[in-house]
Short mmCIF file of C-alpha atoms in Angstrom, two decimals:
data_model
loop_
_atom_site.label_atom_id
_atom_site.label_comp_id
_atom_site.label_asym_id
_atom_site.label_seq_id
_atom_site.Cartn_x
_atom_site.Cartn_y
_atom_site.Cartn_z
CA UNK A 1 -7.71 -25.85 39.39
CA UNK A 2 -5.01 -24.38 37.74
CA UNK A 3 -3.78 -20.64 38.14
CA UNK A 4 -1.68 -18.14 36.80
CA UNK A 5 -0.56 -15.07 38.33
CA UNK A 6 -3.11 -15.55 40.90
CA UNK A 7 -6.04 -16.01 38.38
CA UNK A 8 -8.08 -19.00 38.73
CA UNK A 9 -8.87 -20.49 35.63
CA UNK A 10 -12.92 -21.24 35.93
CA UNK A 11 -14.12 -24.03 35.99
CA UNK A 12 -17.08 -23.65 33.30
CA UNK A 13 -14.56 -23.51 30.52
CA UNK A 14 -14.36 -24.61 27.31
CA UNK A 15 -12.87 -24.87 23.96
CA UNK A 16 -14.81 -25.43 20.75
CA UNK A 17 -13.13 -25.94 17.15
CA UNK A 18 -15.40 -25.13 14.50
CA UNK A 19 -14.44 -26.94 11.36
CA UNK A 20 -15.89 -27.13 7.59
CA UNK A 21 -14.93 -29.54 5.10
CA UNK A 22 -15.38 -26.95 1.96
CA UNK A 23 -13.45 -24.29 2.41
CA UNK A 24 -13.11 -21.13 0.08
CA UNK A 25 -9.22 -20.89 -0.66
CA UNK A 26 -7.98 -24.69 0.18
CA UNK A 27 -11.27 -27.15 -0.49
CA UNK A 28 -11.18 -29.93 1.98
CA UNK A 29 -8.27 -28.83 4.05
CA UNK A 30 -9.61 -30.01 7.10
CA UNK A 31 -8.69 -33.36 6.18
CA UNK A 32 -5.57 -32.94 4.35
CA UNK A 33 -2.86 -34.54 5.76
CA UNK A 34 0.44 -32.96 7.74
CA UNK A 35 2.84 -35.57 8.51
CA UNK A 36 0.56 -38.90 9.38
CA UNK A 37 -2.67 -37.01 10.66
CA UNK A 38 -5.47 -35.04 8.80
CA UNK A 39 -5.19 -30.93 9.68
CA UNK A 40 -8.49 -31.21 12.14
CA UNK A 41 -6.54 -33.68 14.01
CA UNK A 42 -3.52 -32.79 14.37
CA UNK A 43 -5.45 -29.31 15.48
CA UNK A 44 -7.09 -31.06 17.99
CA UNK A 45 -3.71 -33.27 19.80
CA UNK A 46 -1.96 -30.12 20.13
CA UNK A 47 -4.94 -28.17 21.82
CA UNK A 48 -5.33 -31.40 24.61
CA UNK A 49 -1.23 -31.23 24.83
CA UNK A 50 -1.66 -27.16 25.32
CA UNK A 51 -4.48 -27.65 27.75
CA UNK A 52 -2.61 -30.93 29.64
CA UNK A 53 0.68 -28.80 29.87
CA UNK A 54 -1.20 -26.11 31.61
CA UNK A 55 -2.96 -28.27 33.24
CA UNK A 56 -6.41 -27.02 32.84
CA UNK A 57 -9.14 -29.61 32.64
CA UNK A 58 -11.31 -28.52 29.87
CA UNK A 59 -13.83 -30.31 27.84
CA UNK A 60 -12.89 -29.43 23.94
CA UNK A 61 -15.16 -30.48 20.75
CA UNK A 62 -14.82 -30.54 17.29
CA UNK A 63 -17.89 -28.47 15.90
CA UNK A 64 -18.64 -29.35 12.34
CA UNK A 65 -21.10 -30.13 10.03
CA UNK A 66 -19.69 -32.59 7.59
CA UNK A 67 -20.11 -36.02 8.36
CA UNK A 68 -16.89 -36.79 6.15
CA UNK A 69 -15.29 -35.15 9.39
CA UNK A 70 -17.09 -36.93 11.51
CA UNK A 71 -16.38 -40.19 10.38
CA UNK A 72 -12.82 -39.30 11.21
CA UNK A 73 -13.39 -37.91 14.43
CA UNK A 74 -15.64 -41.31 15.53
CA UNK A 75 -12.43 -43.29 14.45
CA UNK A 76 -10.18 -41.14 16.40
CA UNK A 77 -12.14 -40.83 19.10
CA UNK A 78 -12.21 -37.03 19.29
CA UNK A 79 -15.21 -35.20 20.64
CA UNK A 80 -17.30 -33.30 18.61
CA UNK A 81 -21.08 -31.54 18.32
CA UNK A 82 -22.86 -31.77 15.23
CA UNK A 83 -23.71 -28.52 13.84
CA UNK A 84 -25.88 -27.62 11.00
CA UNK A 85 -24.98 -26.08 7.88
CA UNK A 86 -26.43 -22.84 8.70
CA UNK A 87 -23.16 -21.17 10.26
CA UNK A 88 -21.90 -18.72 8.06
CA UNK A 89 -18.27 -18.77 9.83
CA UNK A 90 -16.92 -20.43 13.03
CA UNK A 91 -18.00 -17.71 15.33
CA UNK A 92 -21.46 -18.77 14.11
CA UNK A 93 -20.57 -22.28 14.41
CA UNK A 94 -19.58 -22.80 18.14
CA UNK A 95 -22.27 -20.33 19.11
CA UNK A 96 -24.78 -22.60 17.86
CA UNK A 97 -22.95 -25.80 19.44
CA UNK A 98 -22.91 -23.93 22.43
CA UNK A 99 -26.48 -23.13 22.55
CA UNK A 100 -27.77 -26.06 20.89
CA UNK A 101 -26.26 -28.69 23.39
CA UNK A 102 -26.66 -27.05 26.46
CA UNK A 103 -23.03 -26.52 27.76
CA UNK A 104 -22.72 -25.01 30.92
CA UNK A 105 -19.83 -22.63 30.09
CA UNK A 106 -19.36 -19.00 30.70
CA UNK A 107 -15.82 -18.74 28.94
CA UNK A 108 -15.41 -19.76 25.43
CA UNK A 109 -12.23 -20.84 23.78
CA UNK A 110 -12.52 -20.37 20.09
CA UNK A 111 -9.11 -22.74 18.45
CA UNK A 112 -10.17 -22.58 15.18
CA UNK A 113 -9.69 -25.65 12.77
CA UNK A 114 -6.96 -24.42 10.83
CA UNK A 115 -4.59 -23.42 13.72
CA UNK A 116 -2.14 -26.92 13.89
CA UNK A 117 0.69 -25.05 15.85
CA UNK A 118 -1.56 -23.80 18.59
CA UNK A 119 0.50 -24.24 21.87
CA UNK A 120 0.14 -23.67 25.71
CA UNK A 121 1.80 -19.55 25.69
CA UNK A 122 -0.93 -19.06 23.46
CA UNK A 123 -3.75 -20.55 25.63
CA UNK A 124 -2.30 -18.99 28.40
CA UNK A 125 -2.41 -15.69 27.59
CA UNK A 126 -6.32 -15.70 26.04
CA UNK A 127 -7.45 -17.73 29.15
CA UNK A 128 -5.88 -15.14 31.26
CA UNK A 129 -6.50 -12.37 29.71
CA UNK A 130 -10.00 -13.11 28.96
CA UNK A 131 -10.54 -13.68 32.97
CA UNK A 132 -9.11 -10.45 34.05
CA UNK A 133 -10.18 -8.34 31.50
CA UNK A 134 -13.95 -10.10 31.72
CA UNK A 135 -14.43 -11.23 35.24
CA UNK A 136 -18.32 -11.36 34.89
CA UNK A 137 -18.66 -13.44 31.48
CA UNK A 138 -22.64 -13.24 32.34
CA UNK A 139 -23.03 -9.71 31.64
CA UNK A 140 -19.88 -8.85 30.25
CA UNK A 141 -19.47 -8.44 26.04
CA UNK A 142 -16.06 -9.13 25.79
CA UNK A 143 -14.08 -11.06 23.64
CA UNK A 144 -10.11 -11.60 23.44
CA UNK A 145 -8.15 -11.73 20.02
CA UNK A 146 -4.37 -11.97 20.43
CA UNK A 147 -1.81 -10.63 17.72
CA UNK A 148 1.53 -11.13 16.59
CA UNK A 149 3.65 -8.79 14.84
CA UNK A 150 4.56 -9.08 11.08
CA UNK A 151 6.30 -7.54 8.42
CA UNK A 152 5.88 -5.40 5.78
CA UNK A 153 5.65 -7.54 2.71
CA UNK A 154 3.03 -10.17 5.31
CA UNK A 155 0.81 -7.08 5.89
CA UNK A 156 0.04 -6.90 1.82
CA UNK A 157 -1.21 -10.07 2.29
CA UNK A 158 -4.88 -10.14 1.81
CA UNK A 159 -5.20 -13.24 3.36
CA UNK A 160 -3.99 -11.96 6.69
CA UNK A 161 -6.78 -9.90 8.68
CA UNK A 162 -4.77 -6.68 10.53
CA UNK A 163 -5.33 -4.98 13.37
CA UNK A 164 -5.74 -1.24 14.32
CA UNK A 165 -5.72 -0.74 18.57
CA UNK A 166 -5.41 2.19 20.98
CA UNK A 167 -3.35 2.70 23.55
CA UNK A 168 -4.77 0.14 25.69
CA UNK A 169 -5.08 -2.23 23.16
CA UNK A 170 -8.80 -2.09 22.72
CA UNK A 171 -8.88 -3.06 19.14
CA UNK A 172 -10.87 0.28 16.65
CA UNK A 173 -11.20 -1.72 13.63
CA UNK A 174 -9.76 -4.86 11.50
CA UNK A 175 -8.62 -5.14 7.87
CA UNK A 176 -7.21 -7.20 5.02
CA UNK A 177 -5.53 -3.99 4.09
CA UNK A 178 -2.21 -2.92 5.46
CA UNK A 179 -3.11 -1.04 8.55
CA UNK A 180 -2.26 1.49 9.77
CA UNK A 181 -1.68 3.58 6.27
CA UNK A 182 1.79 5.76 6.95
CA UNK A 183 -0.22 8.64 4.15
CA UNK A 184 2.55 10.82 5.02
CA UNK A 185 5.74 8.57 4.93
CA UNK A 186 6.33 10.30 8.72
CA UNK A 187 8.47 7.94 11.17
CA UNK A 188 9.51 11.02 13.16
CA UNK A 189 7.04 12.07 15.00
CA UNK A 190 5.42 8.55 16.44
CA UNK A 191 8.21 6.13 15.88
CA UNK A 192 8.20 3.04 13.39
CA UNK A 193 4.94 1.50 12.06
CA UNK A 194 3.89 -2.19 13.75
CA UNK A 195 1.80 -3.77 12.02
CA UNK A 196 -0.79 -6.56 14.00
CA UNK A 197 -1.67 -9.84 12.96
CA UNK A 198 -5.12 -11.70 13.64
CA UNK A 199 -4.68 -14.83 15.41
CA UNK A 200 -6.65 -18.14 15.13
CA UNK A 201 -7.07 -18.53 18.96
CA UNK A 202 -10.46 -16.08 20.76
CA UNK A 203 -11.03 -15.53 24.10
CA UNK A 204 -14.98 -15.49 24.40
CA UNK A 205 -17.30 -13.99 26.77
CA UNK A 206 -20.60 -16.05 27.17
CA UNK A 207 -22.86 -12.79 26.62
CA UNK A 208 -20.06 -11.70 23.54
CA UNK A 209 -20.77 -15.03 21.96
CA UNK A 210 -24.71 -15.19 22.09
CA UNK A 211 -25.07 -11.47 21.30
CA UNK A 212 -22.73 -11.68 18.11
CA UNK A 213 -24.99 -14.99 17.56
CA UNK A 214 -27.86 -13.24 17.39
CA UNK A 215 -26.72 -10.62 14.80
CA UNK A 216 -27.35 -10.11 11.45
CA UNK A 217 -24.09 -10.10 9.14
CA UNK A 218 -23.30 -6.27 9.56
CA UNK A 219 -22.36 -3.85 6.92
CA UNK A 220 -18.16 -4.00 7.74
CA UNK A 221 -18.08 -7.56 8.40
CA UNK A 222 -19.89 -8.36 4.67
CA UNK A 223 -17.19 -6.02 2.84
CA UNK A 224 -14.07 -6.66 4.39
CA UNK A 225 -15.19 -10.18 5.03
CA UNK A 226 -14.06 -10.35 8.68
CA UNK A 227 -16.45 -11.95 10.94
CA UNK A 228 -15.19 -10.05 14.58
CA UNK A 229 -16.05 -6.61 12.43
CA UNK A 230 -19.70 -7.87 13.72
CA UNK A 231 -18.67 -7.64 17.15
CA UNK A 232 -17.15 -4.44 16.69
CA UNK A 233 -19.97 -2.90 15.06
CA UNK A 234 -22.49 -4.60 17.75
CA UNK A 235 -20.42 -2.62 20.65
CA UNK A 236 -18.47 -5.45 21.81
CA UNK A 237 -15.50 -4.81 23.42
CA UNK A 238 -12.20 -6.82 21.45
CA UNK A 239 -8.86 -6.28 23.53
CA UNK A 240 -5.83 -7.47 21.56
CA UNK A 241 -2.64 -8.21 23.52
CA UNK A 242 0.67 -9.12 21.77
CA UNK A 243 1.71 -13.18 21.48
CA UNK A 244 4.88 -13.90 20.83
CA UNK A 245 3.95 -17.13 19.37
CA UNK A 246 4.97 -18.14 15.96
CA UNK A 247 1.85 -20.06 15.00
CA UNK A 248 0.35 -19.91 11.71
CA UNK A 249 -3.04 -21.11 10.13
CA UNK A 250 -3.40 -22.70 6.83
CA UNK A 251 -5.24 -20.87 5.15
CA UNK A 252 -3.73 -21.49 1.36
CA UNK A 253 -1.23 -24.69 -0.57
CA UNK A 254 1.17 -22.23 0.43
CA UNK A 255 0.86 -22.43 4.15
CA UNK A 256 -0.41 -26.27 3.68
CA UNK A 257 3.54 -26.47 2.23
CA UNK A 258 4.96 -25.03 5.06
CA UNK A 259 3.38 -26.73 7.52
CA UNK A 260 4.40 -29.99 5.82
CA UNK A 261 7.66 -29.15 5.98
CA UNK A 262 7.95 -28.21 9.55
CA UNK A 263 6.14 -31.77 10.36
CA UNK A 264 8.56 -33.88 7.79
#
């Protein structure tokens, strides 16, 4: 059992990768290749080489319902649940792989499909957090969504979902706007504007996941199109702590680019 500042990492733990083949802004990314492996694979090796470096012996699975991906998987041997096409996003997705198959797990790692530069710091600090904060996943509704810090010009980015959080990080609401608004141009009186990135890596709470599963798409979530607002609007608690990891997902050709180059 591995541990981290005296926090034992538990041993019904596990991380789940929802993955669809036909995705809004890049169709069929899952399998598009970076470097000489498809995007779900390459998501998948550096998750195990996270987990291994850590050394935390977790089960992980694909979750998907395409069977385009799963021919892959089979011939890679990666480990995967069959989901059905229900799932309106991945929260939705590992939820029902979760329920559907049984597993015995009270903390849920949520790496999602399109996150190829996930790495162990970033693990690290979920799992951690998620444990401290959450110490009774069975009747705790918790959930853990790290940030990073971006720029100005990144925050107009629709693409990227923002993050608004008090003092204590708790996060008050998410946003494909640029939040927090400076209305009045005022630097003085509470110091230089940050603003927070949502990252592609959640810290899960059994009783988070199965409440927000048992949902209906709520009123925030279906007009920003942010699937946590749910949890926020179902009175689950999201704390956000800072990453200093420099992972991105690929989310358009743009990012696809990038990644491409970083793996040439």
């Amino acid at each position: 059992m591995w541990t981290e500042g005296g926090l034992p990492v538990p041993e019904k733990l596990v991380v789940l990768i929802p993955c669809r083949l036909n995705s809004r802004r890049l169709p069929r990314k899952a399998l598009l290749p970076i470097g000489n492996i498809p995007l779900i694979g390459l998501v998948y090796k550096n998750t195990l080489t996270s987990l291994k470096a850590l050394k935390i012996n977790s089960e992980i699975f694909v979750c998907t319902d395409s069977d385009e991906i799963i021919d892959f998987l089979k011939k890679s041997s990666i480990p995967f649940l069959k989901t059905s096409s229900n799932p309106t996003n991945g929260t939705e997705r590992i939820a029902e792989a979760l329920t559907n198959n049984k597993i015995d797990a009270n903390y849920i790692i949520d790496v999602q499909g399109d996150e190829p530069f996930i790495n162990s710091e970033i693990l690290e600090l979920v799992i951690n957090e998620l444990i401290s904060k959450f110490n009774d996943p069975l009747n705790e509704k918790g959930i853990i969504l790290p940030h990073q810090i971006i720029n100005k010009k990144e925050s107009q980015n629709i693409s990227v979902v923002k993050l608004a959080v008090d003092k204590n990080s708790r996060v008050i609401y998410m946003s494909r706007s640029a939040i927090p608004l400076n209305h009045k141009n005022n630097f003085l009186s509470y110091g230089k504007i940050s603003f927070k990135k949502h990252l592609s890596v959640i810290g899960f709470t059994k009783k988070a996941l199965l409440i927000y599963n048992n949902s209906k798409i709520s009123f925030l979530e279906s007009i920003e199109d942010i699937e946590l607002l749910r949890a926020l609007e179902n009175n689950i608690i999201i704390y956000s702590p800072r990453s200093q990891s420099k992972t991105f997902s690929i989310d358009t050709i743009d990012d696809l680019e990038r990644a491409r180059k970083i793996y040439m």
